[in-house]
Tab-separated table of C-alpha atoms in Angstrom:
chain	number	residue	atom	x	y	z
A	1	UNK	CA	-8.220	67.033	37.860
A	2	UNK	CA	-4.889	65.722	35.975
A	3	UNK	CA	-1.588	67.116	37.859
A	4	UNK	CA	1.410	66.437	35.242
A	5	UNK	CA	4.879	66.012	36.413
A	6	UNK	CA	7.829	66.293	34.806
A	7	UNK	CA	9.603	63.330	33.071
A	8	UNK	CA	12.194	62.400	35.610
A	9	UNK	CA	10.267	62.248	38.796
A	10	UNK	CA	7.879	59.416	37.217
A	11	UNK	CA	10.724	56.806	37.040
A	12	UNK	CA	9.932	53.171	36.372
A	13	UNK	CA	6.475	53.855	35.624
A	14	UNK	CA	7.180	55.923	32.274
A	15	UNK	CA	7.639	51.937	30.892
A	16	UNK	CA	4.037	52.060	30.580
A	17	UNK	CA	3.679	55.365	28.589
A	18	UNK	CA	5.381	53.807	25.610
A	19	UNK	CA	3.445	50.746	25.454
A	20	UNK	CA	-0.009	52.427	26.564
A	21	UNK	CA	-2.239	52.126	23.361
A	22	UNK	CA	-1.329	48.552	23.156
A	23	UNK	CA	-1.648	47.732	26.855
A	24	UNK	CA	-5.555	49.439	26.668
A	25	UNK	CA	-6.303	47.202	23.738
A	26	UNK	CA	-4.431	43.892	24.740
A	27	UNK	CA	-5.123	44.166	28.504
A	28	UNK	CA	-8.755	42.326	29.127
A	29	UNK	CA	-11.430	43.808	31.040
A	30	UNK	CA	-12.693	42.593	34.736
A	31	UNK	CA	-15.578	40.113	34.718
A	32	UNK	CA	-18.369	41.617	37.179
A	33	UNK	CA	-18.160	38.268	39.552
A	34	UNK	CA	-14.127	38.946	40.228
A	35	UNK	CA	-14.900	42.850	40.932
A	36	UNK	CA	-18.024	41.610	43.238
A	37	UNK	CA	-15.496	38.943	44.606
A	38	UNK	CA	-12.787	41.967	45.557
A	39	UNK	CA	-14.779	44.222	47.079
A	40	UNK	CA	-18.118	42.884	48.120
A	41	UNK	CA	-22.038	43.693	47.531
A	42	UNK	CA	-22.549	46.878	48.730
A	43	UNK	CA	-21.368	50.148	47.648
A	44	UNK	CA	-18.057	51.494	49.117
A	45	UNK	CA	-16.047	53.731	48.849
A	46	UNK	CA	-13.134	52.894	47.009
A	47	UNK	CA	-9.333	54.329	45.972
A	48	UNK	CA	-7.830	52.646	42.723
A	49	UNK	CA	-4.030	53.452	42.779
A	50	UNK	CA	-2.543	53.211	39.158
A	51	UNK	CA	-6.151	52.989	37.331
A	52	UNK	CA	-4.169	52.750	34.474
A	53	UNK	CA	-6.957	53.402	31.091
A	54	UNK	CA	-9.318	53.248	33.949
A	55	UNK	CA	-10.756	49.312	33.301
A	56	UNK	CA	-11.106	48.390	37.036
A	57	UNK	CA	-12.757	51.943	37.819
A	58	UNK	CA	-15.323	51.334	35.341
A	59	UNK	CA	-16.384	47.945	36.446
A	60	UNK	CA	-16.751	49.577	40.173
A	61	UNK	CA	-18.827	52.482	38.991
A	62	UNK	CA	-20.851	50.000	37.032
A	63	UNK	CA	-21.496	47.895	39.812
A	64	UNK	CA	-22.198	51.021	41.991
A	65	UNK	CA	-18.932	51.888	43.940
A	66	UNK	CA	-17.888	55.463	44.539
A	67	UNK	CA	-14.546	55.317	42.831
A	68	UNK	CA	-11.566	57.748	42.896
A	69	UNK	CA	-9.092	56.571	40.479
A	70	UNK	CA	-5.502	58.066	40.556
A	71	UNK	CA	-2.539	57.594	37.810
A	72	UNK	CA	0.463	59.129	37.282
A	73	UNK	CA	0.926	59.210	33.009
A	74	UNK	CA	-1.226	61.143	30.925
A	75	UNK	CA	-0.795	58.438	28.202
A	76	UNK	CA	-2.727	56.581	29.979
A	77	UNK	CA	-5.285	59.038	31.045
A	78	UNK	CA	-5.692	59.919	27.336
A	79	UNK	CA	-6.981	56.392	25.969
């Protein structure tokens, strides 16, 4: 589900939505052994707050966590 707010109530955080194409191609990924190293072995649950183009969710889900990723600009979402 994507809930879109309008323009002022983002704030600060509508920095990112002008730079978001070149944050999703400059910004590296997560190597498995730091995600492994955050959040341990076994499956959990986990909340990621500003996923952002959604590079830390999909080294959870890869590594088996039940993820529920949450961010707040579309531009972001859309990459």
């Amino acid at each position: 589900m994507i809930v879109n707010r309008d323009e002022e109530s983002r704030g600060p955080a509508t920095s990112f939505a002008l730079v978001a194409e070149a944050y999703s191609h400059g910004r590296p990924g997560y190597p498995d052994e730091a995600t492994r190293w955050l959040v341990g072995e076994s499956p959990r649950d986990v909340l990621d707050l500003g996923a952002g183009t959604g590079k830390l969710t999909r080294s959870l889900v890869s590594l088996g966590h039940r993820v529920t990723a949450v961010e707040p600009l579309t531009e972001m979402l859309e990459l």
